[in-house]
Tab-separated table of C-alpha atoms in Angstrom:
chain	number	residue	atom	x	y	z
A	1	MET	CA	113.127	-15.306	-80.089
A	2	SER	CA	110.239	-16.958	-78.332
A	3	GLY	CA	108.315	-16.933	-75.126
A	4	ARG	CA	105.712	-14.684	-73.620
A	5	GLY	CA	106.407	-11.083	-72.812
A	6	GLN	CA	108.307	-10.691	-76.063
A	7	VAL	CA	108.338	-7.212	-77.622
A	8	LYS	CA	109.595	-6.064	-80.994
A	9	ILE	CA	111.861	-3.054	-80.704
A	10	VAL	CA	113.422	-1.602	-83.854
A	11	ASP	CA	116.660	-0.547	-82.121
A	12	GLU	CA	117.381	-1.924	-78.638
A	13	HIS	CA	120.178	0.611	-78.168
A	14	ASP	CA	118.018	3.662	-78.961
A	15	PRO	CA	118.332	5.774	-75.772
A	16	GLU	CA	114.966	7.463	-76.428
A	17	ILE	CA	113.126	4.237	-75.669
A	18	SER	CA	115.075	2.802	-72.754
A	19	PRO	CA	112.765	1.793	-69.881
A	20	GLU	CA	114.200	4.586	-67.720
A	21	ARG	CA	113.678	7.249	-70.375
A	22	LEU	CA	110.103	6.096	-71.089
A	23	ILE	CA	109.204	6.085	-67.386
A	24	GLU	CA	110.746	9.527	-66.959
A	25	ARG	CA	108.842	10.917	-69.944
A	26	PHE	CA	105.476	9.130	-69.715
A	27	GLY	CA	105.349	7.724	-66.175
A	28	ARG	CA	105.434	4.185	-67.594
A	29	ASP	CA	107.381	1.980	-69.985
A	30	PHE	CA	104.466	1.567	-72.378
A	31	PHE	CA	106.544	-0.669	-74.672
A	32	ARG	CA	107.476	-3.480	-72.289
A	33	ASP	CA	104.674	-2.846	-69.765
A	34	PHE	CA	101.684	-1.510	-71.701
A	35	ASP	CA	98.410	-0.668	-69.938
A	36	ILE	CA	95.546	0.670	-72.020
A	37	ASP	CA	93.806	2.000	-68.869
A	38	ASP	CA	96.805	3.869	-67.387
A	39	PRO	CA	95.874	7.593	-67.090
A	40	ASN	CA	99.409	8.357	-68.350
A	41	LEU	CA	98.384	6.980	-71.740
A	42	ASN	CA	95.449	9.394	-71.796
A	43	GLU	CA	97.723	12.292	-70.936
A	44	HIS	CA	100.510	11.514	-73.450
A	45	PHE	CA	98.343	9.736	-75.986
A	46	HIS	CA	99.728	10.677	-79.402
A	47	GLU	CA	103.323	10.902	-78.153
A	48	VAL	CA	103.124	7.310	-76.884
A	49	ILE	CA	101.209	5.947	-79.867
A	50	ASP	CA	103.505	7.620	-82.428
A	51	LEU	CA	106.681	6.497	-80.685
A	52	MET	CA	105.264	2.982	-80.315
A	53	VAL	CA	104.320	2.463	-83.964
A	54	GLN	CA	107.662	3.891	-85.035
A	55	LYS	CA	110.011	2.197	-82.569
A	56	CYS	CA	108.145	-0.651	-80.874
A	57	PRO	CA	105.691	-2.111	-83.382
A	58	VAL	CA	104.819	-4.973	-81.010
A	59	ALA	CA	104.424	-4.003	-77.357
A	60	HIS	CA	103.484	-6.214	-74.421
A	61	SER	CA	101.178	-5.752	-71.465
A	62	LYS	CA	101.473	-7.630	-68.180
A	63	VAL	CA	97.945	-6.691	-67.084
A	64	GLY	CA	95.887	-9.754	-66.114
A	65	SER	CA	96.857	-12.685	-68.284
A	66	GLY	CA	98.863	-10.342	-70.523
A	67	TYR	CA	98.574	-9.392	-74.188
A	68	HIS	CA	100.524	-8.069	-77.152
A	69	VAL	CA	99.696	-4.842	-79.001
A	70	PHE	CA	100.418	-4.834	-82.743
A	71	SER	CA	100.673	-1.316	-84.158
A	72	THR	CA	101.775	-1.524	-87.789
A	73	GLU	CA	99.073	-1.253	-90.428
A	74	ASP	CA	100.398	-4.453	-92.001
A	75	ALA	CA	100.114	-6.534	-88.809
A	76	VAL	CA	96.692	-5.098	-87.950
A	77	ARG	CA	95.439	-6.011	-91.418
A	78	LYS	CA	96.877	-9.541	-91.280
A	79	ILE	CA	95.357	-10.281	-87.874
A	80	GLY	CA	91.997	-8.690	-88.734
A	81	GLN	CA	91.645	-10.655	-91.949
A	82	ASP	CA	92.718	-14.025	-90.510
A	83	TRP	CA	89.625	-14.744	-88.426
A	84	GLN	CA	90.324	-18.506	-88.388
A	85	THR	CA	93.533	-17.928	-86.414
A	86	PHE	CA	92.416	-14.843	-84.480
A	87	SER	CA	88.977	-15.341	-82.971
A	88	SER	CA	86.595	-12.621	-81.783
A	89	ALA	CA	84.396	-15.102	-79.905
A	90	LYS	CA	86.240	-14.708	-76.594
A	91	GLY	CA	85.802	-10.971	-76.430
A	92	TYR	CA	87.308	-7.814	-77.888
A	93	ILE	CA	88.626	-6.493	-74.570
A	94	PRO	CA	91.521	-8.183	-72.746
A	95	ASN	CA	90.883	-9.896	-69.413
A	96	ARG	CA	87.160	-9.842	-70.045
A	97	PRO	CA	85.072	-11.113	-67.107
A	98	ASP	CA	83.538	-14.516	-67.961
A	99	ASP	CA	80.101	-13.590	-66.620
A	100	GLN	CA	79.663	-10.615	-68.971
A	101	PRO	CA	77.364	-11.525	-71.892
A	102	LEU	CA	78.999	-11.445	-75.333
A	103	MET	CA	78.087	-8.622	-77.701
A	104	ILE	CA	76.554	-9.913	-80.922
A	105	PRO	CA	77.793	-10.021	-83.669
A	106	VAL	CA	81.087	-8.276	-82.807
A	107	GLU	CA	82.065	-11.104	-80.448
A	108	GLN	CA	81.242	-13.925	-82.880
A	109	ASP	CA	83.208	-15.621	-85.663
A	110	PRO	CA	81.994	-16.780	-89.055
A	111	PRO	CA	79.705	-18.523	-89.897
A	112	ASN	CA	77.335	-17.247	-87.175
A	113	HIS	CA	78.830	-13.770	-87.484
A	114	THR	CA	78.347	-13.957	-91.257
A	115	SER	CA	74.688	-14.910	-90.805
A	116	TRP	CA	74.051	-11.640	-89.007
A	117	ARG	CA	76.226	-9.443	-91.214
A	118	ARG	CA	74.618	-10.778	-94.384
A	119	VAL	CA	71.183	-9.541	-93.294
A	120	LEU	CA	72.362	-6.366	-91.516
A	121	ASN	CA	74.809	-4.994	-94.133
A	122	PRO	CA	72.115	-4.005	-96.678
A	123	HIS	CA	70.577	-1.664	-94.067
A	124	MET	CA	73.920	0.073	-93.475
A	125	SER	CA	75.252	0.363	-97.043
A	126	PRO	CA	76.609	3.556	-98.656
A	127	GLN	CA	73.456	3.745	-100.813
A	128	VAL	CA	71.138	3.674	-97.762
A	129	MET	CA	73.202	6.325	-95.979
A	130	ASP	CA	73.159	8.628	-99.015
A	131	ALA	CA	69.370	8.612	-98.779
A	132	ILE	CA	69.373	10.134	-95.264
A	133	ARG	CA	72.074	12.721	-95.943
A	134	ALA	CA	69.592	15.634	-96.108
A	135	ASP	CA	67.945	14.530	-92.834
A	136	VAL	CA	71.288	14.489	-91.036
A	137	ALA	CA	72.146	17.933	-92.488
A	138	ARG	CA	68.896	19.237	-91.007
A	139	GLU	CA	69.770	17.737	-87.610
A	140	VAL	CA	73.188	19.448	-87.658
A	141	ASN	CA	71.572	22.790	-88.430
A	142	LEU	CA	68.910	22.409	-85.715
A	143	LEU	CA	71.668	21.843	-83.173
A	144	ILE	CA	73.703	24.821	-84.453
A	145	ASP	CA	70.557	27.032	-84.225
A	146	LYS	CA	70.531	26.550	-80.475
A	147	PHE	CA	73.945	28.077	-79.789
A	148	ILE	CA	75.177	30.044	-82.806
A	149	ASP	CA	73.998	33.433	-81.477
A	150	ARG	CA	75.870	32.836	-78.233
A	151	SER	CA	79.179	32.817	-80.197
A	152	GLU	CA	80.374	29.873	-78.129
A	153	CYS	CA	79.422	26.307	-77.241
A	154	GLU	CA	80.566	23.298	-75.337
A	155	PHE	CA	80.923	21.182	-78.428
A	156	ILE	CA	80.581	17.709	-76.877
A	157	SER	CA	77.367	18.255	-74.914
A	158	GLU	CA	75.755	20.575	-77.476
A	159	MET	CA	76.758	18.942	-80.781
A	160	ALA	CA	78.960	15.826	-80.834
A	161	GLY	CA	77.166	14.095	-77.978
A	162	LEU	CA	73.748	14.627	-79.565
A	163	LEU	CA	74.159	14.213	-83.330
A	164	PRO	CA	75.208	10.526	-83.546
A	165	GLY	CA	72.437	9.428	-81.189
A	166	ARG	CA	69.778	11.432	-83.033
A	167	ALA	CA	70.968	10.247	-86.457
A	168	PHE	CA	71.098	6.604	-85.387
A	169	PHE	CA	67.948	6.409	-83.277
A	170	ILE	CA	65.697	8.442	-85.605
A	171	TYR	CA	66.916	7.465	-89.069
A	172	VAL	CA	68.337	3.967	-88.584
A	173	LEU	CA	66.427	2.445	-85.668
A	174	GLY	CA	63.229	4.496	-85.909
A	175	VAL	CA	62.860	5.157	-82.164
A	176	PRO	CA	59.948	7.533	-81.332
A	177	VAL	CA	61.276	11.106	-81.354
A	178	ASP	CA	59.626	11.847	-77.974
A	179	ASP	CA	61.810	9.194	-76.325
A	180	LEU	CA	65.029	10.647	-77.684
A	181	PRO	CA	66.095	13.224	-75.096
A	182	GLU	CA	66.019	10.660	-72.271
A	183	LEU	CA	67.553	7.871	-74.354
A	184	VAL	CA	70.412	10.032	-75.662
A	185	HIS	CA	70.978	11.328	-72.117
A	186	ASP	CA	71.114	7.764	-70.725
A	187	VAL	CA	73.531	6.599	-73.424
A	188	ASP	CA	75.740	9.591	-72.602
A	189	LYS	CA	75.643	8.817	-68.850
A	190	SER	CA	76.442	5.163	-69.505
A	191	LEU	CA	79.550	6.225	-71.454
A	192	PHE	CA	80.821	9.385	-69.765
A	193	GLY	CA	78.936	9.690	-66.464
A	194	PRO	CA	80.489	9.000	-63.058
A	195	LEU	CA	82.066	5.508	-63.165
A	196	ASP	CA	79.867	4.075	-60.416
A	197	THR	CA	76.636	4.992	-62.255
A	198	ARG	CA	77.622	3.821	-65.763
A	199	THR	CA	76.337	0.262	-65.240
A	200	LYS	CA	72.987	1.584	-64.036
A	201	TYR	CA	72.530	3.717	-67.161
A	202	HIS	CA	73.751	0.915	-69.420
A	203	LYS	CA	71.051	-1.326	-67.951
A	204	LYS	CA	68.474	1.426	-68.478
A	205	VAL	CA	69.425	1.698	-72.163
A	206	TYR	CA	69.303	-2.107	-72.484
A	207	ASP	CA	65.828	-2.226	-70.913
A	208	TYR	CA	64.561	0.580	-73.132
A	209	LEU	CA	65.815	-1.068	-76.316
A	210	GLU	CA	64.503	-4.511	-75.329
A	211	ASP	CA	61.099	-2.949	-74.640
A	212	PHE	CA	61.272	-1.091	-77.973
A	213	MET	CA	61.982	-4.403	-79.760
A	214	LYS	CA	59.013	-6.053	-78.029
A	215	LYS	CA	56.730	-3.194	-79.081
A	216	ARG	CA	57.960	-3.455	-82.650
A	217	GLN	CA	57.300	-7.213	-82.585
A	218	ALA	CA	53.603	-6.461	-82.000
A	219	MET	CA	53.455	-3.953	-84.866
A	220	PRO	CA	53.127	-4.579	-88.620
A	221	PRO	CA	56.535	-4.990	-90.327
A	222	GLN	CA	58.134	-1.843	-91.814
A	223	GLY	CA	60.917	-3.562	-93.757
A	224	ASP	CA	63.630	-1.813	-91.746
A	225	ILE	CA	66.672	-3.019	-89.796
A	226	VAL	CA	64.549	-3.670	-86.691
A	227	ASP	CA	62.335	-6.098	-88.631
A	228	THR	CA	65.449	-7.805	-89.968
A	229	ILE	CA	66.780	-8.255	-86.426
A	230	LEU	CA	63.377	-9.446	-85.188
A	231	LYS	CA	63.202	-11.948	-88.041
A	232	GLY	CA	66.577	-13.198	-86.815
A	233	VAL	CA	69.036	-15.658	-88.326
A	234	THR	CA	69.760	-19.363	-88.139
A	235	TYR	CA	73.074	-20.419	-86.612
A	236	LYS	CA	75.319	-23.203	-87.908
A	237	ASP	CA	73.768	-25.722	-85.495
A	238	GLY	CA	70.385	-25.134	-87.151
A	239	GLU	CA	69.027	-23.246	-84.142
A	240	ALA	CA	67.519	-19.782	-84.388
A	241	ALA	CA	69.552	-17.009	-82.754
A	242	PRO	CA	68.029	-16.520	-79.279
A	243	TRP	CA	66.170	-13.388	-78.140
A	244	ASP	CA	69.066	-12.095	-76.034
A	245	HIS	CA	71.266	-12.182	-79.159
A	246	GLN	CA	68.654	-10.167	-81.052
A	247	VAL	CA	68.632	-7.514	-78.321
A	248	SER	CA	72.436	-7.634	-78.220
A	249	VAL	CA	72.583	-6.783	-81.935
A	250	VAL	CA	70.649	-3.567	-81.265
A	251	LEU	CA	72.940	-2.755	-78.317
A	252	ASP	CA	76.041	-3.492	-80.389
A	253	LEU	CA	74.863	-1.182	-83.181
A	254	THR	CA	74.044	1.539	-80.649
A	255	TYR	CA	77.241	1.427	-78.631
A	256	GLY	CA	79.476	0.627	-81.589
A	257	GLY	CA	78.444	3.803	-83.322
A	258	ILE	CA	77.689	6.482	-80.815
A	259	SER	CA	80.770	7.032	-78.657
A	260	THR	CA	83.121	6.494	-81.578
A	261	THR	CA	81.356	9.100	-83.703
A	262	ILE	CA	81.298	11.561	-80.785
A	263	TYR	CA	85.084	11.309	-80.622
A	264	ALA	CA	85.469	11.651	-84.383
A	265	LEU	CA	83.311	14.808	-84.365
A	266	GLY	CA	85.229	16.232	-81.402
A	267	SER	CA	88.589	15.533	-83.043
A	268	ILE	CA	87.489	17.177	-86.277
A	269	ALA	CA	86.209	20.278	-84.481
A	270	ARG	CA	89.371	20.568	-82.413
A	271	HIS	CA	91.686	20.041	-85.385
A	272	LEU	CA	89.857	22.630	-87.497
A	273	ALA	CA	89.811	25.068	-84.551
A	274	ASP	CA	93.579	24.681	-84.072
A	275	HIS	CA	94.500	24.715	-87.799
A	276	PRO	CA	93.015	27.788	-89.532
A	277	GLU	CA	95.000	27.014	-92.696
A	278	GLN	CA	93.409	23.572	-93.019
A	279	ARG	CA	89.978	25.046	-92.287
A	280	GLN	CA	90.590	27.462	-95.160
A	281	GLN	CA	91.485	24.535	-97.444
A	282	LEU	CA	88.060	22.990	-96.841
A	283	LEU	CA	86.317	26.352	-97.256
A	284	ASP	CA	88.123	26.825	-100.594
A	285	HIS	CA	87.748	23.174	-101.647
A	286	PRO	CA	84.481	21.698	-100.366
A	287	GLU	CA	85.159	18.813	-102.773
A	288	TRP	CA	87.971	17.761	-100.411
A	289	ILE	CA	85.634	17.265	-97.452
A	290	GLU	CA	85.033	13.565	-98.139
A	291	ASN	CA	88.790	12.933	-98.276
A	292	SER	CA	89.285	14.984	-95.145
A	293	VAL	CA	86.977	12.582	-93.292
A	294	GLU	CA	89.320	9.703	-94.191
A	295	GLU	CA	92.286	11.704	-92.942
A	296	PHE	CA	90.567	12.697	-89.701
A	297	VAL	CA	89.587	9.139	-88.820
A	298	ARG	CA	92.999	7.829	-89.867
A	299	ALA	CA	94.900	10.248	-87.643
A	300	TYR	CA	92.365	10.282	-84.784
A	301	SER	CA	91.073	6.725	-84.584
A	302	PRO	CA	88.245	6.474	-82.034
A	303	VAL	CA	89.136	2.843	-81.376
A	304	VAL	CA	92.561	2.663	-79.741
A	305	ALA	CA	92.721	-1.130	-79.967
A	306	MET	CA	90.472	-4.177	-80.120
A	307	GLY	CA	91.454	-7.742	-79.349
A	308	ARG	CA	91.421	-11.277	-80.666
A	309	THR	CA	92.304	-14.659	-79.161
A	310	CYS	CA	94.820	-16.945	-80.908
A	311	MET	CA	93.257	-20.280	-81.832
A	312	LYS	CA	96.597	-21.922	-82.682
A	313	ASP	CA	100.337	-21.305	-82.382
A	314	THR	CA	101.391	-18.756	-84.972
A	315	GLN	CA	103.775	-15.883	-85.681
A	316	VAL	CA	103.011	-12.248	-86.535
A	317	ASP	CA	105.580	-9.514	-87.158
A	318	GLY	CA	108.329	-11.773	-85.816
A	319	ILE	CA	106.537	-12.533	-82.544
A	320	ASP	CA	105.695	-16.132	-81.610
A	321	LEU	CA	102.153	-16.527	-80.329
A	322	LYS	CA	100.662	-19.540	-78.571
A	323	GLU	CA	97.128	-20.877	-78.726
A	324	GLY	CA	95.095	-18.923	-76.175
A	325	ASP	CA	97.296	-15.802	-76.300
A	326	TYR	CA	95.474	-12.491	-76.480
A	327	VAL	CA	96.471	-9.899	-79.087
A	328	MET	CA	95.306	-6.340	-79.665
A	329	LEU	CA	94.991	-4.629	-83.022
A	330	GLY	CA	96.312	-1.122	-82.412
A	331	PHE	CA	94.150	0.946	-84.750
A	332	SER	CA	95.396	4.291	-83.364
A	333	GLY	CA	98.976	3.402	-84.250
A	334	ALA	CA	98.119	1.736	-87.563
A	335	GLY	CA	96.636	4.984	-88.874
A	336	ARG	CA	99.870	6.800	-88.043
A	337	ASP	CA	102.296	4.161	-89.339
A	338	PRO	CA	105.207	5.801	-91.205
A	339	ARG	CA	105.779	2.511	-93.077
A	340	THR	CA	102.578	2.985	-95.074
A	341	ILE	CA	101.787	6.714	-94.797
A	342	ALA	CA	104.236	9.493	-95.649
A	343	ASN	CA	104.127	12.163	-92.893
A	344	PRO	CA	101.498	10.321	-90.817
A	345	LYS	CA	101.165	13.153	-88.271
A	346	GLU	CA	100.099	15.601	-90.987
A	347	LEU	CA	96.574	15.564	-92.403
A	348	ASN	CA	96.557	15.784	-96.180
A	349	PHE	CA	93.092	16.617	-97.528
A	350	ALA	CA	94.193	16.770	-101.153
A	351	GLU	CA	95.524	13.198	-101.187
A	352	PRO	CA	92.907	11.047	-102.884
A	353	THR	CA	94.096	7.509	-102.116
A	354	ILE	CA	94.025	7.394	-98.384
A	355	HIS	CA	93.735	3.976	-96.880
A	356	HIS	CA	93.607	3.206	-93.187
A	357	ALA	CA	92.466	0.537	-90.789
A	358	THR	CA	90.314	2.748	-88.563
A	359	PHE	CA	87.055	1.054	-89.587
A	360	GLY	CA	88.687	-2.320	-89.058
A	361	VAL	CA	89.754	-4.919	-91.583
A	362	GLY	CA	88.381	-8.351	-92.322
A	363	PRO	CA	84.851	-9.616	-91.687
A	364	HIS	CA	84.390	-7.374	-88.622
A	365	ARG	CA	84.768	-4.174	-90.675
A	366	CYS	CA	82.737	-1.483	-88.872
A	367	ILE	CA	79.142	-1.948	-89.971
A	368	GLY	CA	78.419	1.719	-89.298
A	369	SER	CA	81.365	2.998	-91.338
A	370	HIS	CA	79.155	4.375	-94.113
A	371	LEU	CA	76.833	6.098	-91.650
A	372	ALA	CA	79.870	7.579	-89.891
A	373	ARG	CA	81.498	8.785	-93.129
A	374	MET	CA	78.272	10.430	-94.274
A	375	GLU	CA	77.581	11.990	-90.887
A	376	LEU	CA	81.107	13.407	-90.505
A	377	ALA	CA	81.148	14.846	-94.038
A	378	VAL	CA	77.702	16.402	-93.561
A	379	PHE	CA	78.767	17.852	-90.219
A	380	ILE	CA	81.893	19.508	-91.696
A	381	THR	CA	79.922	20.880	-94.651
A	382	GLU	CA	77.076	22.356	-92.609
A	383	TRP	CA	79.240	23.651	-89.747
A	384	LEU	CA	81.690	25.470	-92.037
A	385	LYS	CA	78.795	27.121	-93.907
A	386	ARG	CA	77.582	28.731	-90.708
A	387	ILE	CA	80.677	28.907	-88.488
A	388	PRO	CA	83.616	29.131	-90.897
A	389	HIS	CA	86.060	30.474	-88.304
A	390	PHE	CA	86.290	29.374	-84.695
A	391	GLN	CA	88.816	28.534	-82.021
A	392	VAL	CA	89.214	26.640	-78.782
A	393	LYS	CA	88.018	29.029	-76.071
A	394	PRO	CA	91.082	30.611	-74.418
A	395	GLY	CA	91.636	29.383	-70.890
A	396	THR	CA	90.019	25.996	-71.604
A	397	GLU	CA	91.594	22.656	-72.487
A	398	PRO	CA	89.747	19.827	-74.214
A	399	VAL	CA	89.256	16.867	-71.851
A	400	TYR	CA	89.981	13.325	-73.030
A	401	GLU	CA	89.442	9.805	-71.686
A	402	THR	CA	91.265	6.713	-72.895
A	403	GLY	CA	90.609	2.992	-72.650
A	404	PHE	CA	90.110	0.671	-75.591
A	405	LEU	CA	88.244	3.694	-76.984
A	406	ARG	CA	89.575	7.222	-77.132
A	407	ALA	CA	86.935	9.724	-76.028
A	408	MET	CA	86.589	13.470	-75.602
A	409	SER	CA	84.341	14.702	-72.812
A	410	SER	CA	84.542	18.470	-73.250
A	411	LEU	CA	85.636	20.975	-75.885
A	412	TYR	CA	84.793	24.676	-75.540
A	413	LEU	CA	84.710	26.573	-78.835
A	414	GLU	CA	84.094	30.254	-79.605
A	415	TRP	CA	83.650	32.404	-82.702
A	416	LYS	CA	82.856	36.015	-83.638
B	1	MET	CA	94.381	-2.802	-117.699
B	2	GLN	CA	92.726	-5.686	-115.863
B	3	LEU	CA	92.072	-5.845	-112.133
B	4	LYS	CA	90.943	-8.732	-109.989
B	5	VAL	CA	88.845	-8.441	-106.855
B	6	ASP	CA	89.490	-11.016	-104.145
B	7	GLU	CA	86.266	-12.603	-102.986
B	8	MET	CA	87.615	-13.571	-99.559
B	9	LEU	CA	89.087	-10.149	-98.812
B	10	CYS	CA	86.310	-7.745	-99.896
B	11	SER	CA	84.566	-6.626	-96.705
B	12	GLY	CA	82.337	-3.885	-98.062
B	13	HIS	CA	84.366	-0.728	-97.357
B	14	GLY	CA	83.047	0.705	-100.628
B	15	ARG	CA	86.112	2.822	-101.383
B	16	CYS	CA	86.532	1.279	-104.859
B	17	ALA	CA	83.171	2.509	-106.127
B	18	LYS	CA	83.849	5.926	-104.599
B	19	PHE	CA	87.111	6.385	-106.520
B	20	ALA	CA	86.224	4.507	-109.722
B	21	PRO	CA	82.436	4.460	-110.148
B	22	ALA	CA	82.801	3.703	-113.866
B	23	VAL	CA	84.843	0.588	-113.055
B	24	PHE	CA	83.342	-0.811	-109.862
B	25	SER	CA	79.812	-0.958	-108.519
B	26	LEU	CA	78.432	-2.134	-105.191
B	27	ASP	CA	75.773	-4.738	-104.490
B	28	GLU	CA	72.890	-4.040	-102.103
B	29	ALA	CA	75.068	-4.949	-99.112
B	30	GLY	CA	77.777	-2.510	-100.237
B	31	PHE	CA	80.258	-5.139	-101.516
B	32	ASN	CA	82.086	-4.993	-104.854
B	33	THR	CA	79.895	-6.704	-107.477
B	34	ALA	CA	82.990	-8.075	-109.236
B	35	VAL	CA	84.311	-10.206	-106.362
B	36	GLY	CA	86.012	-13.339	-107.640
B	37	ARG	CA	86.258	-11.933	-111.164
B	38	VAL	CA	88.689	-10.053	-113.379
B	39	VAL	CA	87.493	-6.584	-114.443
B	40	ASP	CA	88.479	-4.861	-117.687
B	41	VAL	CA	89.203	-1.206	-116.930
B	42	PRO	CA	87.645	0.987	-119.667
B	43	PRO	CA	90.118	3.214	-121.532
B	44	GLY	CA	90.619	6.511	-119.703
B	45	GLU	CA	89.657	5.007	-116.335
B	46	GLU	CA	93.145	3.725	-115.464
B	47	ASP	CA	93.921	6.533	-113.000
B	48	ASN	CA	90.656	6.141	-111.128
B	49	ALA	CA	91.047	2.363	-111.045
B	50	THR	CA	94.562	2.702	-109.637
B	51	LYS	CA	93.272	5.040	-106.926
B	52	ALA	CA	90.528	2.548	-106.080
B	53	MET	CA	93.095	-0.232	-105.841
B	54	LYS	CA	95.317	1.803	-103.500
B	55	ALA	CA	92.412	3.014	-101.344
B	56	CYS	CA	91.133	-0.491	-100.529
B	57	PRO	CA	91.845	-1.089	-96.821
B	58	GLU	CA	91.823	-4.865	-97.430
B	59	ARG	CA	94.181	-4.733	-100.464
B	60	ALA	CA	91.478	-6.840	-102.127
B	61	ILE	CA	92.056	-5.343	-105.592
B	62	SER	CA	95.161	-6.323	-107.520
B	63	ASP	CA	96.542	-6.041	-111.034
B	64	ALA	CA	95.464	-9.156	-112.927
B	65	GLY	CA	98.365	-8.690	-115.338
B	66	GLN	CA	100.956	-9.297	-112.629
């Protein structure tokens, strides 16, 4: 088999995945005609993703110049690790407009990417995150204080939408606490506000963070991640990374971490609300909470898919790819791949050897993964201490959005 | 039991030190300190080391005896 538009289907004669049946069920043939922005994907998300990883491990999209979506954990790992063949330097979103500045370092390849990661990683290590665990626990409790007596909350705007921003801006970036309410609000608007105002708020966040960097430049060094970014790195051509790259690093850290963690928190709260028996497991076995975090992010990956550009002709999972082809690493499917995980739709908190690709694989492994793991475990621990039993408020439905990220924009919870 | 840690594959997920802290440690950037080397697993640590090997998202840890 060769040629563009190729898909890999396990059984061509399987009636469940004929184009007609898929269109009837999901409003689109997501296997042969994938579109990450189709609202039908949002509506039928896990049904489509689960069927895809099981029966169509390589799907194809005709949107723009077209792209393939690889869903098995094995293919995602191979592509993610082989950065020489699969470059990040042309963008992580398909059909990216040429005039949009690249995000640094996520849209770079080694060795320039490595130059940044080498200096940034020590600020985001498991050891550093352990040291702010108690601070994050206090933040969780301060947020719970505000609504616990009401016996209900809108979880996204009152908890999930606030915690990642506060944890990152206060304890990682060191932004003045007085600036937080507006900054966290603007980040939220730039992600989940009306579509036509998102660019405006994104620009506002950019301007704030650039101004913050300039102010820090004039201050004595504090030995933190901001100083490391201000000190900068030297690229392979011997030139210093320019100022707009330094600001981009701060933006990348901010946006890479916040919306993804909001979704992870929302998914955890919803799952525990809907599964009293699994909630009880964590109440009985708090020592399972760290494992549960791995299971939650495996089954509910905040990143649906991220892309790479082929730098040479190659083959992955039986599909021929040409130089210049765009491929997407389907993290949502890879975490629910029955080839590597027994019962992938079930969450197993007792299982101690969970592996998944949700934080990425290869040199672009999520730099905030240790912050996220700590934050999610602290959230579960503190929440269950104070609100051990809760449910989705009757008459409400959680609201989701889907693009290359999966997001949750509202979740009403109640308790006695 | 001897395990080897692939220098090119370790990306700093840190799962190895979580599951087998007596076998693996992390450097200041959060990467396995034994990259590129073979590690002798202390007696009694075989189960933890096996869990660490299986939990690595990069499959960077392998049995050096194989």
